[in-house]
Short mmCIF file of N, CA and C in Angstrom, two decimals:
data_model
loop_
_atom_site.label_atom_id
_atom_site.label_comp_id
_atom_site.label_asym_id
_atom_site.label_seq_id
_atom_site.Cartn_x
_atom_site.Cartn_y
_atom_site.Cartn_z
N UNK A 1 14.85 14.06 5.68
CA UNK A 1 15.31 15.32 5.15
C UNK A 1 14.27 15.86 4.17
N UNK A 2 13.91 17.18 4.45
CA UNK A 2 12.53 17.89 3.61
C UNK A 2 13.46 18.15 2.48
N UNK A 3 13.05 17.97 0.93
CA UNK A 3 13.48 18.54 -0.15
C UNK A 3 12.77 19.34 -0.94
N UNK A 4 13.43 20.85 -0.93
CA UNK A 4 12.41 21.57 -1.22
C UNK A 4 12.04 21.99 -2.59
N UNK A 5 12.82 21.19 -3.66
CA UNK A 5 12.82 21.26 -5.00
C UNK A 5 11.60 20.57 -5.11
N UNK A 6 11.04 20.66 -6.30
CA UNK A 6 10.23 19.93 -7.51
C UNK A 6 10.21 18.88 -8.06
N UNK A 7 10.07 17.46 -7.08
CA UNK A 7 10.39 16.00 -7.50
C UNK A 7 9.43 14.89 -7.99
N UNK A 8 9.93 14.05 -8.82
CA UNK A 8 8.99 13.37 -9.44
C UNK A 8 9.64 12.17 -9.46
N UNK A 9 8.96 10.38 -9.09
CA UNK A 9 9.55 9.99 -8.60
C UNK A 9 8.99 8.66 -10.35
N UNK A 10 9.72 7.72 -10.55
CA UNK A 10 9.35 6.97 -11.56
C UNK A 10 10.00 5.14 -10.87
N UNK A 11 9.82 4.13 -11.56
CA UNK A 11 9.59 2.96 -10.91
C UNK A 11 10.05 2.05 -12.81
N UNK A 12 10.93 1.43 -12.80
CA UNK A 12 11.15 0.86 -14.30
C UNK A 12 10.50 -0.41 -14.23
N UNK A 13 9.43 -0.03 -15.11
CA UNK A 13 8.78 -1.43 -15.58
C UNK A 13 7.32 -1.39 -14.29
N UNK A 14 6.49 -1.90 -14.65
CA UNK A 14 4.85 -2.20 -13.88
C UNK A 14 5.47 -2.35 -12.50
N UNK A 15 4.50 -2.03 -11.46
CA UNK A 15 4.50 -2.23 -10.41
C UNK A 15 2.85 -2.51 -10.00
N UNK A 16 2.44 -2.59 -8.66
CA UNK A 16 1.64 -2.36 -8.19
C UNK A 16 1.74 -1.65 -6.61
N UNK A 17 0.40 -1.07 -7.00
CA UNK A 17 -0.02 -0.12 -5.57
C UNK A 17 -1.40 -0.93 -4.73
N UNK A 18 -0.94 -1.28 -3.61
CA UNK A 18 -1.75 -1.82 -2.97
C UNK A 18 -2.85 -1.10 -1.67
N UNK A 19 -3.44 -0.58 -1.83
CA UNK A 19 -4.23 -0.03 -1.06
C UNK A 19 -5.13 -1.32 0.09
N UNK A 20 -5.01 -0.84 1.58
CA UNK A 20 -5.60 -1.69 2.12
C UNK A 20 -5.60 -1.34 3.77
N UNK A 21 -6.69 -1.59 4.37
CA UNK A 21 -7.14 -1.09 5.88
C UNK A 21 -8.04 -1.49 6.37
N UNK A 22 -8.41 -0.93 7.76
CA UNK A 22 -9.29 -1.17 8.61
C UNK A 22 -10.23 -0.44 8.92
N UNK A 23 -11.69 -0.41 9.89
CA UNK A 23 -12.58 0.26 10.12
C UNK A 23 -12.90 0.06 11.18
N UNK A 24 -12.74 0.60 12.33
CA UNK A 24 -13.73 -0.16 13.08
C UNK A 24 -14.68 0.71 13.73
N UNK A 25 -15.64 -0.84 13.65
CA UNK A 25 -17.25 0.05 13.15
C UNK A 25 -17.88 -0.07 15.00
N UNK A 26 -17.26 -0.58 15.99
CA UNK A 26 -17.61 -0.85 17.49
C UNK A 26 -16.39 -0.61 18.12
N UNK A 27 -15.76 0.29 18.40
CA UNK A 27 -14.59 0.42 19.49
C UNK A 27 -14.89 -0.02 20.71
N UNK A 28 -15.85 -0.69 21.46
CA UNK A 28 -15.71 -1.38 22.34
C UNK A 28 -15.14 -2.16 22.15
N UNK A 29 -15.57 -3.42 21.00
CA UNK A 29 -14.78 -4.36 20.64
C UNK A 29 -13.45 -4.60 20.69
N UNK A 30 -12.95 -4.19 21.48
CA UNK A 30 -11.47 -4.37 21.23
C UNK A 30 -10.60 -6.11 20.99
N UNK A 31 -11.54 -6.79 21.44
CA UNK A 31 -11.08 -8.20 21.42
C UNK A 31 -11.47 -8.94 19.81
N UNK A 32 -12.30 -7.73 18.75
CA UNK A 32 -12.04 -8.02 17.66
C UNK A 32 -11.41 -7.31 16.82
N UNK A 33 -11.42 -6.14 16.84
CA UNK A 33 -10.26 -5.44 16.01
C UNK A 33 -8.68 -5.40 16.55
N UNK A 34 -8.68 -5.49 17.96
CA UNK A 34 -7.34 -5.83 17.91
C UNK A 34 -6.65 -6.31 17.49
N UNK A 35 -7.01 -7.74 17.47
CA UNK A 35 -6.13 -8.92 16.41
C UNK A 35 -5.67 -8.28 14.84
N UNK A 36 -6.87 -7.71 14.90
CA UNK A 36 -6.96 -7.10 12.65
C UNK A 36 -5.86 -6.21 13.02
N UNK A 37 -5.76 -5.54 13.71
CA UNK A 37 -4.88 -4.30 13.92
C UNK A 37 -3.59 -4.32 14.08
N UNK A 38 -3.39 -5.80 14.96
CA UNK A 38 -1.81 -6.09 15.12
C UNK A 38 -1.33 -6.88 14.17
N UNK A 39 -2.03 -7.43 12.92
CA UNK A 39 -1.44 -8.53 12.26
C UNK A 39 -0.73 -7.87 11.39
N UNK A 40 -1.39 -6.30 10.83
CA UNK A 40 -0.25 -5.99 9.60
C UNK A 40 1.18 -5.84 10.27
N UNK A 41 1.48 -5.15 11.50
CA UNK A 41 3.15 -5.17 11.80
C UNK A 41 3.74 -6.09 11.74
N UNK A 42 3.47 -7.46 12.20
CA UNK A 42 4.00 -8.84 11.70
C UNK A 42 4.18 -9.06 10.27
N UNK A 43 2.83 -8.65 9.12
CA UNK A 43 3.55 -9.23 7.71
C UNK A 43 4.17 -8.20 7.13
N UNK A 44 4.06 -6.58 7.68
CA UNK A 44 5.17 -5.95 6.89
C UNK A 44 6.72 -6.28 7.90
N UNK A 45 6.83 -6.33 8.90
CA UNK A 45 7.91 -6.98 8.97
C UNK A 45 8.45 -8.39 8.35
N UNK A 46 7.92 -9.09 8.25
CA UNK A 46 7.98 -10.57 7.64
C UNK A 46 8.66 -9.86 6.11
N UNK A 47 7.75 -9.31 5.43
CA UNK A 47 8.10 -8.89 4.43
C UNK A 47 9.43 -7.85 3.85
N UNK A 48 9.25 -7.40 4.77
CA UNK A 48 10.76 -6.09 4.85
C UNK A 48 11.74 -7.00 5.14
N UNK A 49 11.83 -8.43 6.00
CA UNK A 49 13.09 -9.01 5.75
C UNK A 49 13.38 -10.24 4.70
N UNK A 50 12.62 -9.90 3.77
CA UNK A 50 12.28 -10.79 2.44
C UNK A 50 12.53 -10.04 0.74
N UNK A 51 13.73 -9.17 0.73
CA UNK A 51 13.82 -8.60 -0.60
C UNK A 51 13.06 -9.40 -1.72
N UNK A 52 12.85 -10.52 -1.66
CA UNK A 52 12.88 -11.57 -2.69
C UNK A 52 11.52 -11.69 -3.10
N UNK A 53 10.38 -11.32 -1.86
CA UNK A 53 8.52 -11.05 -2.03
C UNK A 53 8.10 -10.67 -2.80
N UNK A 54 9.35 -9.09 -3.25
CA UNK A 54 8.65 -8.22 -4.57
C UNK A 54 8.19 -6.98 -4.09
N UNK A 55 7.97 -7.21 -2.41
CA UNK A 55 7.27 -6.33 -1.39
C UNK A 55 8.69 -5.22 -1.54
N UNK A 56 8.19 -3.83 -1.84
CA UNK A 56 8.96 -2.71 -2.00
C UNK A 56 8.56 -1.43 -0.72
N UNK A 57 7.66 -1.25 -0.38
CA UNK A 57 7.51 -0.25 0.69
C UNK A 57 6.20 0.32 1.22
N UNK A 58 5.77 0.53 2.65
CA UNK A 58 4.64 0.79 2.68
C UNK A 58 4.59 1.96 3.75
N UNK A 59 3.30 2.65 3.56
CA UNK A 59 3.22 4.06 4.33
C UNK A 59 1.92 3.87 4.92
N UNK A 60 1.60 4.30 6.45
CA UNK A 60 0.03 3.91 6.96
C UNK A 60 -0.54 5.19 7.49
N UNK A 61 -1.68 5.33 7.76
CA UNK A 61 -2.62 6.84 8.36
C UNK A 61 -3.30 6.19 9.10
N UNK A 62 -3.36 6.12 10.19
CA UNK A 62 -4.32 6.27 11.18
C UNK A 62 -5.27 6.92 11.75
N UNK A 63 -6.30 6.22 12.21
CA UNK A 63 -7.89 6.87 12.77
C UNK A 63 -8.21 5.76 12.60
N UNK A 64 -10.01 6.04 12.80
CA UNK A 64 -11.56 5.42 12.52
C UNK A 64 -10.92 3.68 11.37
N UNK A 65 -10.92 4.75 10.47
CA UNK A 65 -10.65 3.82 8.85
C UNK A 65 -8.97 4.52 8.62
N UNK A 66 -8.42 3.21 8.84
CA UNK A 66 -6.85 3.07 8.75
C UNK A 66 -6.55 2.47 7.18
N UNK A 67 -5.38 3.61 6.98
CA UNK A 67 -5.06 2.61 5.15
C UNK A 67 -3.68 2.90 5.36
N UNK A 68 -3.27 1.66 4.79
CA UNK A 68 -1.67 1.71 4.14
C UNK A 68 -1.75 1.32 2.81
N UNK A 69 -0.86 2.20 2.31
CA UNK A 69 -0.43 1.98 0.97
C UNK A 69 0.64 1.45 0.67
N UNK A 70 1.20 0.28 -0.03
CA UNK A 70 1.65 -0.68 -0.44
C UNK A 70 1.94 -0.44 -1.61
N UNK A 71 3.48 -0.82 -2.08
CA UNK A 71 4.00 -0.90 -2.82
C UNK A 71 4.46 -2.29 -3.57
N UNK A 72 4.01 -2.85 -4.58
CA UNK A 72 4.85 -4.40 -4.81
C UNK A 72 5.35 -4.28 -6.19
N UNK A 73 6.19 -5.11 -6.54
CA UNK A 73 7.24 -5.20 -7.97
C UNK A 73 5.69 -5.76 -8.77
N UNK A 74 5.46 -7.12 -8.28
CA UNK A 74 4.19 -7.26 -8.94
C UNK A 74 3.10 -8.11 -8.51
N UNK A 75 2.08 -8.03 -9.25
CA UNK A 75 1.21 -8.65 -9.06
C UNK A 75 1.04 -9.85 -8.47
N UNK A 76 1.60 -10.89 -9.23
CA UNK A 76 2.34 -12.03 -9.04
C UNK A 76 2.67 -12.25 -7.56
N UNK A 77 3.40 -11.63 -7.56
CA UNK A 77 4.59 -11.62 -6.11
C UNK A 77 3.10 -11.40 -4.67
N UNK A 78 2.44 -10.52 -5.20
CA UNK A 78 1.23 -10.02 -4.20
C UNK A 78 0.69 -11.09 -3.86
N UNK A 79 0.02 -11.62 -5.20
CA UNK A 79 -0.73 -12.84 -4.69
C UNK A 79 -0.18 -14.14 -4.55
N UNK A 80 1.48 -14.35 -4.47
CA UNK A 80 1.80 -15.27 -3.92
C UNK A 80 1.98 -15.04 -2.08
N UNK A 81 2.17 -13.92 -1.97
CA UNK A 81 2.67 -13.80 -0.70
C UNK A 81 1.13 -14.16 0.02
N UNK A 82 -0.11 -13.69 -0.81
CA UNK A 82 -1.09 -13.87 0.30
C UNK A 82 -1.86 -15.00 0.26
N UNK A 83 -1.62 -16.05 -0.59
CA UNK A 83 -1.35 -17.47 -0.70
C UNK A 83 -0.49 -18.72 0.09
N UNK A 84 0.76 -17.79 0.54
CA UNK A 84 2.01 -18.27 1.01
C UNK A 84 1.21 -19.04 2.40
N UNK A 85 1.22 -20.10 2.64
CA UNK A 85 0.41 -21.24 3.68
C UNK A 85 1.80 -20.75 5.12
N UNK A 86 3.05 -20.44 4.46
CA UNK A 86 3.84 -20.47 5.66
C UNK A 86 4.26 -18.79 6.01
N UNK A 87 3.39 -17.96 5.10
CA UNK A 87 3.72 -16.54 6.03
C UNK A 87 2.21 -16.16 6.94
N UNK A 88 2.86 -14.79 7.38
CA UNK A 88 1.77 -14.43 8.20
C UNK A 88 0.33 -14.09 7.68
N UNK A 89 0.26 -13.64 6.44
CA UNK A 89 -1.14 -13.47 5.89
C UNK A 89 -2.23 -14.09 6.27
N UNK A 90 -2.47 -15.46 5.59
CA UNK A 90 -3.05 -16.38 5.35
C UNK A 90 -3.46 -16.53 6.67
N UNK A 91 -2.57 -17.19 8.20
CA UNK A 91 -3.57 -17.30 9.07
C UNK A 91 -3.72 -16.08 10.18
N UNK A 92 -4.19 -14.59 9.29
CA UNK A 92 -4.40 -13.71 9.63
C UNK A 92 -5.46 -13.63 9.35
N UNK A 93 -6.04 -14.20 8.19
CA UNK A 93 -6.96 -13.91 7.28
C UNK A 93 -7.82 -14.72 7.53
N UNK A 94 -7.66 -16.02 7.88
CA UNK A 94 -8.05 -17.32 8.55
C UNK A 94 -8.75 -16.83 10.35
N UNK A 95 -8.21 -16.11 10.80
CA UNK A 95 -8.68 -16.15 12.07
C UNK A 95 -9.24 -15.01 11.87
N UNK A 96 -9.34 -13.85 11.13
CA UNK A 96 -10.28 -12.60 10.76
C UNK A 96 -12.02 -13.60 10.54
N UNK A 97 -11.81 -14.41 9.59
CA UNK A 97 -12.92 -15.00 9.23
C UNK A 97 -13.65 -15.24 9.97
N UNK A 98 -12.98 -16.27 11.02
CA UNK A 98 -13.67 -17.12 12.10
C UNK A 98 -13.79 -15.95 13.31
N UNK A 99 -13.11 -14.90 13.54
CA UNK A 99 -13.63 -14.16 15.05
C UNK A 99 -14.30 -13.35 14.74
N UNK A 100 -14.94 -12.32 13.26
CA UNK A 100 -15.30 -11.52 12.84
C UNK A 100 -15.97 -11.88 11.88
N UNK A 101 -15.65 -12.77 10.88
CA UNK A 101 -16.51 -12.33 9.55
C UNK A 101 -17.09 -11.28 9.53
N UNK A 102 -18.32 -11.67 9.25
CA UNK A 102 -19.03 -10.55 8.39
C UNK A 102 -20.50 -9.87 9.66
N UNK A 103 -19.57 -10.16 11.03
CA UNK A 103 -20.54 -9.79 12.15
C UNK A 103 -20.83 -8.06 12.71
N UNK A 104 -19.91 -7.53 11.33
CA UNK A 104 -20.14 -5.97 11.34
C UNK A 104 -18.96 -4.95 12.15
N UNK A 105 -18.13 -5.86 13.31
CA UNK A 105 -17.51 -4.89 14.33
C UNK A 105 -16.63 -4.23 14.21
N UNK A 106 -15.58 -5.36 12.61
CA UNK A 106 -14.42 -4.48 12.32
C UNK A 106 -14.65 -4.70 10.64
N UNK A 107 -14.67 -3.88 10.02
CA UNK A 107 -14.27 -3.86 8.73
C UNK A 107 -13.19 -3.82 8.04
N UNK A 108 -12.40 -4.56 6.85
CA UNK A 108 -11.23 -4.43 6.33
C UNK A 108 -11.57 -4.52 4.71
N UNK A 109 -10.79 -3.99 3.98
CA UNK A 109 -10.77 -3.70 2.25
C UNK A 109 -9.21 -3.26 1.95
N UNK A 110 -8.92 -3.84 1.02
CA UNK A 110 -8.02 -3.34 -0.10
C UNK A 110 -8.96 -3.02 -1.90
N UNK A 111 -7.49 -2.32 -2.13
CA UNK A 111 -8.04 -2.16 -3.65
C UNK A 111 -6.34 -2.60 -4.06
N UNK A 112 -6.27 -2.58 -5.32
CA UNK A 112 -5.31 -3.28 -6.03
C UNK A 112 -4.87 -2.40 -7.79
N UNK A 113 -4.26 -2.05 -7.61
CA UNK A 113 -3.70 -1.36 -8.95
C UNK A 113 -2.39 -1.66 -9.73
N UNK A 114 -2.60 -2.29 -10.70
CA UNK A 114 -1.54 -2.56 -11.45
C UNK A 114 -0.85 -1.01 -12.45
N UNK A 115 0.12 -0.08 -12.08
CA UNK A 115 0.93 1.30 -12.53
C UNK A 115 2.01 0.65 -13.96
N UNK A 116 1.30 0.91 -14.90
CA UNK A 116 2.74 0.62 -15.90
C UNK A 116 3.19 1.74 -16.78
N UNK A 117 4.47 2.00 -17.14
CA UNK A 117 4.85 3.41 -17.83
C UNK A 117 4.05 4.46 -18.55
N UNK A 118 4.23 5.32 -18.13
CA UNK A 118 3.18 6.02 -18.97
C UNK A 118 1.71 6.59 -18.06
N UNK A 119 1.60 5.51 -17.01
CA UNK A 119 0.19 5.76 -16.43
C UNK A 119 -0.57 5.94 -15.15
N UNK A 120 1.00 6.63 -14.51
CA UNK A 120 0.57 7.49 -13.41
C UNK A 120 1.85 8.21 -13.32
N UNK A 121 1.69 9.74 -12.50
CA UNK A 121 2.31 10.37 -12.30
C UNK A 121 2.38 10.78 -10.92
N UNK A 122 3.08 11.32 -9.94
CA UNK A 122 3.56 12.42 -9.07
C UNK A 122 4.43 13.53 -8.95
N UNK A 123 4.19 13.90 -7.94
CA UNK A 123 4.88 15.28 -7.48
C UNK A 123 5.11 15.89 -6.07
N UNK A 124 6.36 15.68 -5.36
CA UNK A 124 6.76 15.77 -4.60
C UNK A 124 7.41 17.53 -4.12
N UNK A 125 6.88 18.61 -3.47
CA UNK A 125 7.60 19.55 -3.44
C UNK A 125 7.68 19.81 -1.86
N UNK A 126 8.29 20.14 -1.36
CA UNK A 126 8.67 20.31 0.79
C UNK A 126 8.61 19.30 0.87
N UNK A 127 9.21 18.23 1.08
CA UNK A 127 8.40 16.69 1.10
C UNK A 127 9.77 15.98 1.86
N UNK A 128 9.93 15.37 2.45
CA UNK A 128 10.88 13.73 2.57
C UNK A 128 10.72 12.92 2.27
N UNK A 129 11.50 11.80 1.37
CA UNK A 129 11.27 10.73 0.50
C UNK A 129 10.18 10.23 1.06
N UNK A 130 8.59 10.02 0.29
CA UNK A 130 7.52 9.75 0.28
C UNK A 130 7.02 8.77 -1.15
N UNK A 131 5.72 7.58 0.04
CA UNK A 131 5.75 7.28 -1.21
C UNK A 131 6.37 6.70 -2.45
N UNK A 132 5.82 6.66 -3.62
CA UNK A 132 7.12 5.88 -4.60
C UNK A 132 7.92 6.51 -4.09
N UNK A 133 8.20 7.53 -3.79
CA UNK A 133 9.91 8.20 -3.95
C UNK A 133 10.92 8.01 -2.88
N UNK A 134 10.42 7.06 -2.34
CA UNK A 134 10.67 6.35 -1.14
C UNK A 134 11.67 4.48 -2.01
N UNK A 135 10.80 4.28 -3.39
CA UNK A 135 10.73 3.11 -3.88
C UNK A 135 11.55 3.74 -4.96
N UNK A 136 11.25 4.62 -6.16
CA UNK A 136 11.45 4.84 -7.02
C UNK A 136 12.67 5.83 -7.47
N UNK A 137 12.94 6.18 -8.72
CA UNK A 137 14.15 6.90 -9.00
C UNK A 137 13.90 8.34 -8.97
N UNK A 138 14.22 9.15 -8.21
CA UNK A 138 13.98 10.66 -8.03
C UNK A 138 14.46 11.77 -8.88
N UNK A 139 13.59 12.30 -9.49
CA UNK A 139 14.45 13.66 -10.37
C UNK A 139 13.57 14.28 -10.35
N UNK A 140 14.69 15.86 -10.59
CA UNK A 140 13.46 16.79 -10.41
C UNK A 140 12.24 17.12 -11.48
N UNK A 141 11.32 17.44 -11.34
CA UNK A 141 10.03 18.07 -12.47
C UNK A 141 10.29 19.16 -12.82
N UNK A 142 11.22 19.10 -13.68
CA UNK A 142 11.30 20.27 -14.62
C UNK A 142 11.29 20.28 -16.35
N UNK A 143 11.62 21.74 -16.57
CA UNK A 143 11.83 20.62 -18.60
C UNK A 143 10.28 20.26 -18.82
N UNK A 144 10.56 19.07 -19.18
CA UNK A 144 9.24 18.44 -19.81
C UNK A 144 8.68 17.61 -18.76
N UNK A 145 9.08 17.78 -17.56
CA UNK A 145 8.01 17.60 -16.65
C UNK A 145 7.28 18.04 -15.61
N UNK A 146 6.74 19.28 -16.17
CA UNK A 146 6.54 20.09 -15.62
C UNK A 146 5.06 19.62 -14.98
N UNK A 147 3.78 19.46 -15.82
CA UNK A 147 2.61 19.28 -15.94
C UNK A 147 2.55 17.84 -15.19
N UNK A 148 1.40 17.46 -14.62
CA UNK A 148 0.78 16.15 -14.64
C UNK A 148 1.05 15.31 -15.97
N UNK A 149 0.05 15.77 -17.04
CA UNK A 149 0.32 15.22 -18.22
C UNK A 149 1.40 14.91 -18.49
N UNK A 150 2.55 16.04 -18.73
CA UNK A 150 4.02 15.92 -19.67
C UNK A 150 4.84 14.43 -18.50
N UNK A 151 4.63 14.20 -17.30
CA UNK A 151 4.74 13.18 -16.26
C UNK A 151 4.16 11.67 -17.28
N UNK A 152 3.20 11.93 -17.51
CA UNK A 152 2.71 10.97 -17.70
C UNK A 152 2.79 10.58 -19.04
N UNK A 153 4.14 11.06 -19.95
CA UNK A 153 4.29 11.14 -21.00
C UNK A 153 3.42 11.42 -22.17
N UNK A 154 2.79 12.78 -21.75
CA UNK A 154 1.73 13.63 -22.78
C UNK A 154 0.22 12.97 -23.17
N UNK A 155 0.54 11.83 -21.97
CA UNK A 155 -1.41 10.58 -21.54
C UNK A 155 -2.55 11.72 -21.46
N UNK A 156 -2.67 12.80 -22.26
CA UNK A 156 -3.80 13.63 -22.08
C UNK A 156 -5.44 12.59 -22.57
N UNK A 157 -5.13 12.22 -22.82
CA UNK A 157 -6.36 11.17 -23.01
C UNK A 157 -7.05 10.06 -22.24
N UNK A 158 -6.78 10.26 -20.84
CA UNK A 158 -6.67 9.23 -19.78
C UNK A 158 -8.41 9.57 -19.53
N UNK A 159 -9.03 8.75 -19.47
CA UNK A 159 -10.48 8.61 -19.33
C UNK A 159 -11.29 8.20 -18.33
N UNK A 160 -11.98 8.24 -17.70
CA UNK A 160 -12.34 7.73 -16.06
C UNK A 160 -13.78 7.30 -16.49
#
């Protein structure tokens, strides 16, 4: 359902945003990026029937260089799951090594962001639950949250 109000979506207490995908750099190859390609539907399913992971929700884009964005309660929880010897990660990651390493055909990266109050914002307007707001508590941006900043509880000092 598109909502066509002014929404802003918030998350109580740290989370993390997990950024992470594929490349592939030889589309002939199909007998090496395939594997990379089919393993995430296995651990976000694994994970979607695991409230308990920490794992909160993920959204993917496809092409060339594929990313999903990842949602987790925390850090913690992240790097246990991709530690976990008995989920799917690990010997995903294990057989990436050995059929691909670093032989150029498929490329993969994440990035990793720890979000705690105060230090990120959004804004949702025509939209269907997206995103945190998919995860998080929805209200509209109005009042004093109008701005990026006033979102980000008046963080005009955020520095890059």
């Amino acid at each position: 359902m598109i909502r066509n109000d002014r929404l802003t979506a918030t998350l109580d207490g740290p989370f993390v945003v997990f950024l992470i995908g594929v490349r592939i750099n030889s589309f002939w190859k199909v007998n090496k990026w395939g594997p990379v390609v089919m393993a995430m539907p296995r651990m976000i399913t694994e994970l979607s029937q695991q409230p308990e992971s920490g794992f909160l929700h993920a959204e993917s884009w496809f092409g060339r260089t594929t990313i999903m964005v990842q949602y987790w309660r925390s850090m913690e929880q992240l790097l246990a799951y991709a530690r976990d010897k008995e989920a799917e990660h690990l010997p995903a990651w294990r057989a990436f090594n050995r059929a691909v390493g670093t032989n150029g055909s498929v490329g993969i990266w994440h990035e990793t962001y720890v979000a705690n109050p105060g230090t990120y914002e959004n804004i949702y307007v025509n939209m269907p639950a997206f995103g945190l707001g998919k995860v998080g508590m929805v209200s509209p941006a109005t009042g004093g949250k109008q701005s990026a900043a006033a979102r980000m509880g008046g963080n005009r000092g955020v520095q890059l």
